[in-house]
PDB file of C-alpha atoms in Angstrom:
ATOM      1  CA  GLU A   1      26.572   9.631  12.119  1.00  0.00           C
ATOM      2  CA  THR A   2      24.623   8.289   9.157  1.00  0.00           C
ATOM      3  CA  MET A   3      25.011   4.696  10.235  1.00  0.00           C
ATOM      4  CA  HIS A   4      23.839   5.480  13.800  1.00  0.00           C
ATOM      5  CA  ALA A   5      20.760   7.376  12.475  1.00  0.00           C
ATOM      6  CA  TYR A   6      19.891   4.403  10.307  1.00  0.00           C
ATOM      7  CA  ALA A   7      20.482   1.982  13.292  1.00  0.00           C
ATOM      8  CA  ALA A   8      18.245   4.143  15.530  1.00  0.00           C
ATOM      9  CA  SER A   9      15.420   4.077  12.894  1.00  0.00           C
ATOM     10  CA  ILE A  10      15.288   0.225  12.833  1.00  0.00           C
ATOM     11  CA  PHE A  11      16.103  -0.556  16.473  1.00  0.00           C
ATOM     12  CA  GLY A  12      13.557   1.904  17.901  1.00  0.00           C
ATOM     13  CA  PRO A  13      10.542  -0.051  16.539  1.00  0.00           C
ATOM     14  CA  ILE A  14      12.283  -3.425  17.379  1.00  0.00           C
ATOM     15  CA  LYS A  15      12.718  -2.344  21.022  1.00  0.00           C
ATOM     16  CA  ARG A  16       8.898  -1.649  20.942  1.00  0.00           C
ATOM     17  CA  GLY A  17       8.264  -5.242  19.736  1.00  0.00           C
ATOM     18  CA  GLU A  18       7.589  -4.280  16.146  1.00  0.00           C
ATOM     19  CA  CYS A  19       8.768  -4.956  12.621  1.00  0.00           C
ATOM     20  CA  VAL A  20      10.352  -2.436  10.179  1.00  0.00           C
ATOM     21  CA  THR A  21      10.489  -1.988   6.419  1.00  0.00           C
ATOM     22  CA  THR A  22      13.394  -0.013   5.034  1.00  0.00           C
ATOM     23  CA  VAL A  23      12.967   1.259   1.375  1.00  0.00           C
ATOM     24  CA  TRP A  24      16.209   1.741  -0.603  1.00  0.00           C
ATOM     25  CA  VAL A  25      17.331   3.440  -3.817  1.00  0.00           C
ATOM     26  CA  PRO A  26      18.677   0.566  -5.975  1.00  0.00           C
ATOM     27  CA  MET A  27      22.335  -0.252  -5.471  1.00  0.00           C
ATOM     28  CA  ALA A  28      22.595   2.206  -2.453  1.00  0.00           C
ATOM     29  CA  GLY A  29      24.187  -0.366  -0.089  1.00  0.00           C
ATOM     30  CA  ARG A  30      21.305  -2.035   1.658  1.00  0.00           C
ATOM     31  CA  ARG A  31      23.263  -5.397   1.953  1.00  0.00           C
ATOM     32  CA  MET A  32      26.371  -3.611   3.083  1.00  0.00           C
ATOM     33  CA  TRP A  33      24.844  -1.296   5.653  1.00  0.00           C
ATOM     34  CA  ASN A  34      22.698  -3.993   7.456  1.00  0.00           C
ATOM     35  CA  LYS A  35      25.527  -6.665   7.602  1.00  0.00           C
ATOM     36  CA  PHE A  36      27.877  -4.118   8.849  1.00  0.00           C
ATOM     37  CA  ILE A  37      25.502  -3.267  11.693  1.00  0.00           C
ATOM     38  CA  ILE A  38      24.856  -7.007  12.366  1.00  0.00           C
ATOM     39  CA  GLU A  39      28.457  -7.885  12.445  1.00  0.00           C
ATOM     40  CA  ASN A  40      29.537  -4.843  14.545  1.00  0.00           C
ATOM     41  CA  ILE A  41      26.378  -4.557  16.743  1.00  0.00           C
ATOM     42  CA  ASP A  42      28.632  -3.687  19.833  1.00  0.00           C
ATOM     43  CA  LEU A  43      29.171  -0.306  18.085  1.00  0.00           C
ATOM     44  CA  PHE A  44      25.471   0.354  18.208  1.00  0.00           C
ATOM     45  CA  GLU A  45      24.879  -0.237  21.894  1.00  0.00           C
ATOM     46  CA  LYS A  46      23.427   3.249  22.211  1.00  0.00           C
ATOM     47  CA  GLU A  47      20.695   2.236  19.608  1.00  0.00           C
ATOM     48  CA  LEU A  48      20.261  -1.111  21.080  1.00  0.00           C
ATOM     49  CA  PRO A  49      21.361  -1.264  24.701  1.00  0.00           C
ATOM     50  CA  ASP A  50      20.565  -5.021  25.277  1.00  0.00           C
ATOM     51  CA  TYR A  51      21.984  -6.166  22.006  1.00  0.00           C
ATOM     52  CA  LYS A  52      23.259  -9.294  23.663  1.00  0.00           C
ATOM     53  CA  LYS A  53      19.759 -10.709  23.968  1.00  0.00           C
ATOM     54  CA  TYR A  54      18.939 -10.047  20.226  1.00  0.00           C
ATOM     55  CA  LEU A  55      19.841 -12.562  17.605  1.00  0.00           C
ATOM     56  CA  LEU A  56      20.327 -10.583  14.435  1.00  0.00           C
ATOM     57  CA  VAL A  57      20.063 -12.795  11.358  1.00  0.00           C
ATOM     58  CA  TYR A  58      20.601 -11.656   7.813  1.00  0.00           C
ATOM     59  CA  VAL A  59      18.771 -13.917   5.167  1.00  0.00           C
ATOM     60  CA  GLU A  60      20.702 -13.565   1.972  1.00  0.00           C
ATOM     61  CA  PRO A  61      18.864 -14.621  -1.124  1.00  0.00           C
ATOM     62  CA  LEU A  62      22.190 -14.931  -2.999  1.00  0.00           C
ATOM     63  CA  ASP A  63      22.834 -18.019  -0.757  1.00  0.00           C
ATOM     64  CA  LEU A  64      19.784 -19.829  -1.938  1.00  0.00           C
ATOM     65  CA  THR A  65      20.542 -23.286  -3.412  1.00  0.00           C
ATOM     66  CA  GLU A  66      17.011 -23.670  -4.678  1.00  0.00           C
ATOM     67  CA  GLU A  67      14.632 -20.823  -5.579  1.00  0.00           C
ATOM     68  CA  SER A  68      11.559 -22.252  -3.796  1.00  0.00           C
ATOM     69  CA  LEU A  69       9.433 -21.651  -0.752  1.00  0.00           C
ATOM     70  CA  ALA A  70      11.020 -24.742   0.996  1.00  0.00           C
ATOM     71  CA  GLY A  71      14.484 -23.459  -0.016  1.00  0.00           C
ATOM     72  CA  TYR A  72      13.777 -20.142   1.578  1.00  0.00           C
ATOM     73  CA  LEU A  73      12.680 -21.622   4.791  1.00  0.00           C
ATOM     74  CA  ARG A  74      15.821 -23.785   4.879  1.00  0.00           C
ATOM     75  CA  LEU A  75      17.890 -20.703   4.403  1.00  0.00           C
ATOM     76  CA  MET A  76      16.200 -18.827   7.137  1.00  0.00           C
ATOM     77  CA  ALA A  77      16.663 -21.833   9.625  1.00  0.00           C
ATOM     78  CA  LYS A  78      20.281 -22.408   8.737  1.00  0.00           C
ATOM     79  CA  SER A  79      21.104 -18.672   8.862  1.00  0.00           C
ATOM     80  CA  PHE A  80      19.560 -18.476  12.257  1.00  0.00           C
ATOM     81  CA  ILE A  81      21.344 -21.687  13.488  1.00  0.00           C
ATOM     82  CA  GLU A  82      24.708 -20.292  12.386  1.00  0.00           C
ATOM     83  CA  VAL A  83      24.074 -17.115  14.455  1.00  0.00           C
ATOM     84  CA  CYS A  84      22.965 -18.950  17.346  1.00  0.00           C
ATOM     85  CA  ARG A  85      26.036 -21.322  17.400  1.00  0.00           C
ATOM     86  CA  ASN A  86      28.254 -18.194  17.266  1.00  0.00           C
ATOM     87  CA  HIS A  87      26.551 -16.658  20.320  1.00  0.00           C
ATOM     88  CA  PRO A  88      27.999 -17.731  23.679  1.00  0.00           C
ATOM     89  CA  ASP A  89      24.646 -17.979  25.444  1.00  0.00           C
ATOM     90  CA  CYS A  90      22.302 -19.067  22.571  1.00  0.00           C
ATOM     91  CA  LYS A  91      24.534 -22.132  21.725  1.00  0.00           C
ATOM     92  CA  LYS A  92      23.978 -23.404  25.343  1.00  0.00           C
ATOM     93  CA  ILE A  93      20.246 -23.967  24.646  1.00  0.00           C
ATOM     94  CA  PRO A  94      19.607 -27.703  24.617  1.00  0.00           C
ATOM     95  CA  GLY A  95      19.116 -29.172  21.170  1.00  0.00           C
ATOM     96  CA  ILE A  96      19.910 -25.941  19.124  1.00  0.00           C
ATOM     97  CA  GLY A  97      21.562 -27.099  15.909  1.00  0.00           C
ATOM     98  CA  THR A  98      21.324 -30.904  16.641  1.00  0.00           C
ATOM     99  CA  ASN A  99      17.658 -31.615  16.862  1.00  0.00           C
ATOM    100  CA  PHE A 100      16.909 -29.665  13.656  1.00  0.00           C
ATOM    101  CA  LYS A 101      18.651 -31.730  11.003  1.00  0.00           C
ATOM    102  CA  ILE A 102      15.469 -31.755   9.133  1.00  0.00           C
ATOM    103  CA  PHE A 103      16.653 -28.546   7.398  1.00  0.00           C
ATOM    104  CA  ASP A 104      19.188 -30.616   5.505  1.00  0.00           C
ATOM    105  CA  ASP A 105      16.592 -33.012   4.366  1.00  0.00           C
ATOM    106  CA  GLU A 106      15.841 -32.136   0.736  1.00  0.00           C
ATOM    107  CA  ASN A 107      12.645 -34.270   0.824  1.00  0.00           C
ATOM    108  CA  ALA A 108      11.147 -32.574   3.844  1.00  0.00           C
ATOM    109  CA  SER A 109       7.709 -30.945   2.958  1.00  0.00           C
ATOM    110  CA  TYR A 110       7.299 -27.286   3.067  1.00  0.00           C
ATOM    111  CA  SER A 111       4.696 -27.619   5.877  1.00  0.00           C
ATOM    112  CA  LYS A 112       7.141 -29.593   7.998  1.00  0.00           C
ATOM    113  CA  LEU A 113      10.012 -27.137   7.518  1.00  0.00           C
ATOM    114  CA  LEU A 114       7.643 -24.267   8.535  1.00  0.00           C
ATOM    115  CA  GLU A 115       6.627 -26.018  11.783  1.00  0.00           C
ATOM    116  CA  GLU A 116      10.189 -26.980  12.687  1.00  0.00           C
ATOM    117  CA  LEU A 117      11.272 -23.368  11.986  1.00  0.00           C
ATOM    118  CA  ARG A 118       8.541 -22.372  14.330  1.00  0.00           C
ATOM    119  CA  LEU A 119       9.658 -24.879  17.065  1.00  0.00           C
ATOM    120  CA  LEU A 120      13.322 -23.722  16.613  1.00  0.00           C
ATOM    121  CA  LEU A 121      12.430 -20.027  17.188  1.00  0.00           C
ATOM    122  CA  ASP A 122      10.012 -20.748  19.978  1.00  0.00           C
ATOM    123  CA  LYS A 123      12.799 -22.784  21.826  1.00  0.00           C
ATOM    124  CA  THR A 124      15.143 -19.933  21.404  1.00  0.00           C
ATOM    125  CA  ILE A 125      12.707 -17.179  22.468  1.00  0.00           C
ATOM    126  CA  LYS A 126      11.827 -19.154  25.620  1.00  0.00           C
ATOM    127  CA  GLY A 127      15.561 -19.245  26.277  1.00  0.00           C
ATOM    128  CA  GLY A 128      15.471 -15.479  26.723  1.00  0.00           C
ATOM    129  CA  PHE A 129      16.306 -14.219  23.381  1.00  0.00           C
ATOM    130  CA  GLU A 130      14.712 -12.018  20.739  1.00  0.00           C
ATOM    131  CA  VAL A 131      15.183 -12.818  17.040  1.00  0.00           C
ATOM    132  CA  VAL A 132      15.442 -10.250  14.280  1.00  0.00           C
ATOM    133  CA  PHE A 133      15.391 -11.495  10.679  1.00  0.00           C
ATOM    134  CA  PHE A 134      16.800  -8.970   8.158  1.00  0.00           C
ATOM    135  CA  LEU A 135      15.107 -10.166   4.936  1.00  0.00           C
ATOM    136  CA  GLY A 136      17.383  -9.149   2.036  1.00  0.00           C
ATOM    137  CA  GLU A 137      15.789  -8.254  -1.292  1.00  0.00           C
ATOM    138  CA  PHE A 138      12.517  -9.194   0.069  1.00  0.00           C
ATOM    139  CA  ASP A 139      10.532  -7.621  -2.835  1.00  0.00           C
ATOM    140  CA  GLU A 140      12.558  -9.457  -5.328  1.00  0.00           C
ATOM    141  CA  LEU A 141      11.673 -13.115  -4.377  1.00  0.00           C
ATOM    142  CA  ASN A 142      10.080 -14.241  -7.636  1.00  0.00           C
ATOM    143  CA  PHE A 143       9.083 -17.573  -6.273  1.00  0.00           C
ATOM    144  CA  ALA A 144       7.157 -16.165  -3.311  1.00  0.00           C
ATOM    145  CA  ASN A 145       3.299 -16.289  -3.259  1.00  0.00           C
ATOM    146  CA  SER A 146       0.389 -15.543  -1.009  1.00  0.00           C
ATOM    147  CA  VAL A 147       0.721 -18.697   1.029  1.00  0.00           C
ATOM    148  CA  PHE A 148       4.350 -17.931   1.844  1.00  0.00           C
ATOM    149  CA  TYR A 149       3.581 -14.319   2.858  1.00  0.00           C
ATOM    150  CA  ASN A 150       0.665 -15.495   5.011  1.00  0.00           C
ATOM    151  CA  ASN A 151       2.949 -18.092   6.686  1.00  0.00           C
ATOM    152  CA  LEU A 152       5.500 -15.469   7.504  1.00  0.00           C
ATOM    153  CA  LYS A 153       2.654 -13.494   8.977  1.00  0.00           C
ATOM    154  CA  SER A 154       1.430 -16.491  11.131  1.00  0.00           C
ATOM    155  CA  LEU A 155       5.025 -17.299  12.286  1.00  0.00           C
ATOM    156  CA  TRP A 156       5.278 -13.580  13.452  1.00  0.00           C
ATOM    157  CA  SER A 157       1.892 -13.533  15.026  1.00  0.00           C
ATOM    158  CA  LYS A 158       2.634 -16.638  17.119  1.00  0.00           C
ATOM    159  CA  LEU A 159       6.040 -15.464  18.307  1.00  0.00           C
ATOM    160  CA  ALA A 160       5.371 -11.738  18.655  1.00  0.00           C
ATOM    161  CA  PRO A 161       6.702  -9.480  20.372  1.00  0.00           C
ATOM    162  CA  LYS A 162       9.870 -11.509  20.437  1.00  0.00           C
ATOM    163  CA  LEU A 163      10.178 -12.085  16.703  1.00  0.00           C
ATOM    164  CA  HIS A 164      10.900  -9.204  14.427  1.00  0.00           C
ATOM    165  CA  TYR A 165      11.249  -8.743  10.581  1.00  0.00           C
ATOM    166  CA  VAL A 166      13.452  -6.052   9.044  1.00  0.00           C
ATOM    167  CA  PHE A 167      12.230  -6.115   5.283  1.00  0.00           C
ATOM    168  CA  LEU A 168      14.848  -4.593   2.944  1.00  0.00           C
ATOM    169  CA  VAL A 169      13.082  -3.510  -0.235  1.00  0.00           C
ATOM    170  CA  ARG A 170      13.377  -1.134  -3.242  1.00  0.00           C
ATOM    171  CA  GLU A 171       9.539  -1.048  -4.043  1.00  0.00           C
ATOM    172  CA  ARG A 172       7.243   1.648  -2.690  1.00  0.00           C
ATOM    173  CA  VAL A 173       5.399  -0.564  -0.147  1.00  0.00           C
ATOM    174  CA  THR A 174       2.174   1.346  -0.451  1.00  0.00           C
ATOM    175  CA  ARG A 175       1.625   0.662  -4.130  1.00  0.00           C
ATOM    176  CA  ALA A 176      -1.731  -1.093  -4.660  1.00  0.00           C
ATOM    177  CA  VAL A 177       0.006  -4.065  -6.383  1.00  0.00           C
ATOM    178  CA  ASN A 178       2.321  -4.647  -3.337  1.00  0.00           C
ATOM    179  CA  ILE A 179      -0.589  -4.377  -0.839  1.00  0.00           C
ATOM    180  CA  ALA A 180      -2.385  -7.028  -2.845  1.00  0.00           C
ATOM    181  CA  LYS A 181       0.600  -9.220  -3.218  1.00  0.00           C
ATOM    182  CA  TRP A 182       1.706  -9.334   0.508  1.00  0.00           C
ATOM    183  CA  GLY A 183      -1.734  -9.898   1.771  1.00  0.00           C
ATOM    184  CA  GLU A 184      -1.974 -10.404   5.528  1.00  0.00           C
ATOM    185  CA  LEU A 185       1.785  -9.814   5.945  1.00  0.00           C
ATOM    186  CA  ASN A 186       1.057  -6.093   5.406  1.00  0.00           C
ATOM    187  CA  GLU A 187       0.291  -5.866   9.113  1.00  0.00           C
ATOM    188  CA  ALA A 188       3.986  -6.448   9.747  1.00  0.00           C
ATOM    189  CA  ILE A 189       5.281  -4.626   6.583  1.00  0.00           C
ATOM    190  CA  LEU A 190       3.364  -1.447   7.195  1.00  0.00           C
ATOM    191  CA  GLN A 191       4.128  -1.153  10.884  1.00  0.00           C
ATOM    192  CA  ASN A 192       7.172   1.147  10.493  1.00  0.00           C
ATOM    193  CA  ILE A 193       8.417   2.424   7.206  1.00  0.00           C
ATOM    194  CA  VAL A 194      11.798   3.926   6.887  1.00  0.00           C
ATOM    195  CA  TYR A 195      12.801   5.688   3.509  1.00  0.00           C
ATOM    196  CA  VAL A 196      16.637   5.458   3.527  1.00  0.00           C
ATOM    197  CA  PRO A 197      17.972   8.797   1.880  1.00  0.00           C
ATOM    198  CA  LEU A 198      20.945   9.170  -0.357  1.00  0.00           C
ATOM    199  CA  GLY A 199      24.194  10.401   1.306  1.00  0.00           C
ATOM    200  CA  SER A 200      24.536  13.906   2.772  1.00  0.00           C
ATOM    201  CA  GLU A 201      27.364  16.345   1.772  1.00  0.00           C
ATOM    202  CA  GLU A 202      29.578  14.804   4.478  1.00  0.00           C
ATOM    203  CA  ASP A 203      28.846  11.235   3.283  1.00  0.00           C
ATOM    204  CA  ILE A 204      29.750  12.176  -0.251  1.00  0.00           C
ATOM    205  CA  GLU A 205      33.086  13.597   0.779  1.00  0.00           C
ATOM    206  CA  TYR A 206      33.774  10.524   2.963  1.00  0.00           C
ATOM    207  CA  TRP A 207      32.924   8.174   0.106  1.00  0.00           C
ATOM    208  CA  ILE A 208      34.984  10.005  -2.464  1.00  0.00           C
ATOM    209  CA  GLY A 209      37.942   9.839  -0.017  1.00  0.00           C
ATOM    210  CA  VAL A 210      37.492   6.113   0.536  1.00  0.00           C
ATOM    211  CA  PHE A 211      37.152   5.269  -3.126  1.00  0.00           C
ATOM    212  CA  SER A 212      40.116   7.556  -4.048  1.00  0.00           C
ATOM    213  CA  GLU A 213      42.263   5.564  -1.588  1.00  0.00           C
ATOM    214  CA  ARG A 214      40.976   2.317  -2.960  1.00  0.00           C
ATOM    215  CA  TYR A 215      41.799   3.213  -6.564  1.00  0.00           C
ATOM    216  CA  SER A 216      45.011   5.090  -5.523  1.00  0.00           C
ATOM    217  CA  ILE A 217      44.172   8.373  -7.173  1.00  0.00           C
ATOM    218  CA  LYS A 218      44.017  12.083  -6.041  1.00  0.00           C
ATOM    219  CA  VAL A 219      40.701  13.601  -7.057  1.00  0.00           C
ATOM    220  CA  ALA A 220      41.122  17.284  -7.983  1.00  0.00           C
ATOM    221  CA  ASP A 221      38.560  19.748  -6.747  1.00  0.00           C
ATOM    222  CA  ASN A 222      37.156  20.372 -10.227  1.00  0.00           C
ATOM    223  CA  GLU A 223      36.720  16.610 -10.771  1.00  0.00           C
ATOM    224  CA  LYS A 224      35.110  16.207  -7.419  1.00  0.00           C
ATOM    225  CA  GLU A 225      32.428  18.829  -8.248  1.00  0.00           C
ATOM    226  CA  ILE A 226      31.743  17.016 -11.555  1.00  0.00           C
ATOM    227  CA  ILE A 227      31.335  13.702  -9.595  1.00  0.00           C
ATOM    228  CA  LYS A 228      29.026  15.346  -6.999  1.00  0.00           C
ATOM    229  CA  LYS A 229      26.998  16.982  -9.781  1.00  0.00           C
ATOM    230  CA  LEU A 230      26.379  13.723 -11.683  1.00  0.00           C
ATOM    231  CA  CYS A 231      26.276  11.096  -8.876  1.00  0.00           C
ATOM    232  CA  GLY A 232      24.815  12.984  -5.843  1.00  0.00           C
ATOM    233  CA  GLY A 233      24.690  10.904  -2.699  1.00  0.00           C
ATOM    234  CA  HIS A 234      24.507   7.541  -4.384  1.00  0.00           C
ATOM    235  CA  PRO A 235      27.450   5.473  -3.134  1.00  0.00           C
ATOM    236  CA  TYR A 236      27.618   3.089  -6.059  1.00  0.00           C
ATOM    237  CA  LEU A 237      27.569   5.820  -8.636  1.00  0.00           C
ATOM    238  CA  LEU A 238      30.309   7.646  -6.662  1.00  0.00           C
ATOM    239  CA  LYS A 239      32.366   4.475  -6.660  1.00  0.00           C
ATOM    240  CA  VAL A 240      31.990   4.081 -10.429  1.00  0.00           C
ATOM    241  CA  ALA A 241      32.910   7.678 -11.074  1.00  0.00           C
ATOM    242  CA  VAL A 242      36.161   7.446  -9.080  1.00  0.00           C
ATOM    243  CA  ARG A 243      36.956   4.174 -10.658  1.00  0.00           C
ATOM    244  CA  VAL A 244      36.487   5.547 -14.194  1.00  0.00           C
ATOM    245  CA  LEU A 245      38.568   8.647 -13.290  1.00  0.00           C
ATOM    246  CA  ALA A 246      41.405   6.397 -12.064  1.00  0.00           C
ATOM    247  CA  LYS A 247      41.304   4.188 -15.163  1.00  0.00           C
ATOM    248  CA  TYR A 248      41.466   6.980 -17.705  1.00  0.00           C
ATOM    249  CA  LYS A 249      43.573   9.451 -15.829  1.00  0.00           C
ATOM    250  CA  GLN A 250      46.292   6.795 -15.597  1.00  0.00           C
ATOM    251  CA  GLU A 251      45.956   6.312 -19.370  1.00  0.00           C
ATOM    252  CA  ASP A 252      46.023  10.102 -19.726  1.00  0.00           C
ATOM    253  CA  ILE A 253      43.235  10.176 -22.256  1.00  0.00           C
ATOM    254  CA  ILE A 254      40.656  12.192 -20.305  1.00  0.00           C
ATOM    255  CA  LYS A 255      39.744  15.276 -22.279  1.00  0.00           C
ATOM    256  CA  ASN A 256      36.321  15.954 -20.958  1.00  0.00           C
ATOM    257  CA  PHE A 257      35.618  14.167 -17.683  1.00  0.00           C
ATOM    258  CA  GLU A 258      32.037  15.107 -17.535  1.00  0.00           C
ATOM    259  CA  GLU A 259      31.319  13.989 -20.992  1.00  0.00           C
ATOM    260  CA  LEU A 260      33.146  10.790 -20.214  1.00  0.00           C
ATOM    261  CA  LEU A 261      31.059  10.105 -17.155  1.00  0.00           C
ATOM    262  CA  LEU A 262      27.658  10.945 -18.915  1.00  0.00           C
ATOM    263  CA  GLY A 263      28.543   8.374 -21.640  1.00  0.00           C
ATOM    264  CA  TYR A 264      29.789   5.641 -19.200  1.00  0.00           C
ATOM    265  CA  TYR A 265      27.285   2.747 -19.331  1.00  0.00           C
ATOM    266  CA  GLU A 266      27.179   2.184 -15.478  1.00  0.00           C
ATOM    267  CA  ILE A 267      26.245   5.779 -14.860  1.00  0.00           C
ATOM    268  CA  ARG A 268      24.032   6.243 -17.903  1.00  0.00           C
ATOM    269  CA  VAL A 269      21.842   3.186 -17.005  1.00  0.00           C
TER     270      VAL A 269
END
């Protein structure tokens, strides 16, 4: 239910031809959630009935081979081409993935890469598709500048309403410093803002169950209450707590579980 609610919050605006910004608590699973939806989109047909005409592309900054504007455009293009090649209908579009070898050219200029990316997306959209870029860790791109943000805005403006961005961020987007930094791209960033909440009571029970199976441990009721008290609905902290319990319970050295968790570096930070 939690995943379906999140999917509805992003695909509702996308079906209207808009962009979405999702704001996450640090280490709360933004990469995992969005990749799961992309890789299992058939499970979310209710939220996106015509999902076969959408190309969902996750842009993973961890895959950058060079932290530069040109490197990011290459990553966007290559991530898109991979998705297109794996789609039974998109890969039939003439020239997809063969006429765009420029993205492997390390000497290609930033402006040329931008234009070729636009042509690639335009060709695909004219082929009957809509493109959704999930821009991971978007507020943590240290190399980005105002020119880059304005170029993303220009790309979107030329291809709207068939091109969509899903910005995955941790920062509060309405902070003055962010408004100033993102410039004209704010038109897309501020269209729809979704604040992703921490897990509900049902989510917490589910995650504790999953992690207890992973670490082969039975969590007693009193231990579960301590975990809930200290970690709330934060999935990463829940995982750490169960892992710590498994480690020290097996060594039979737990005297005060709550004190142990409070002093554990991953939870204390």
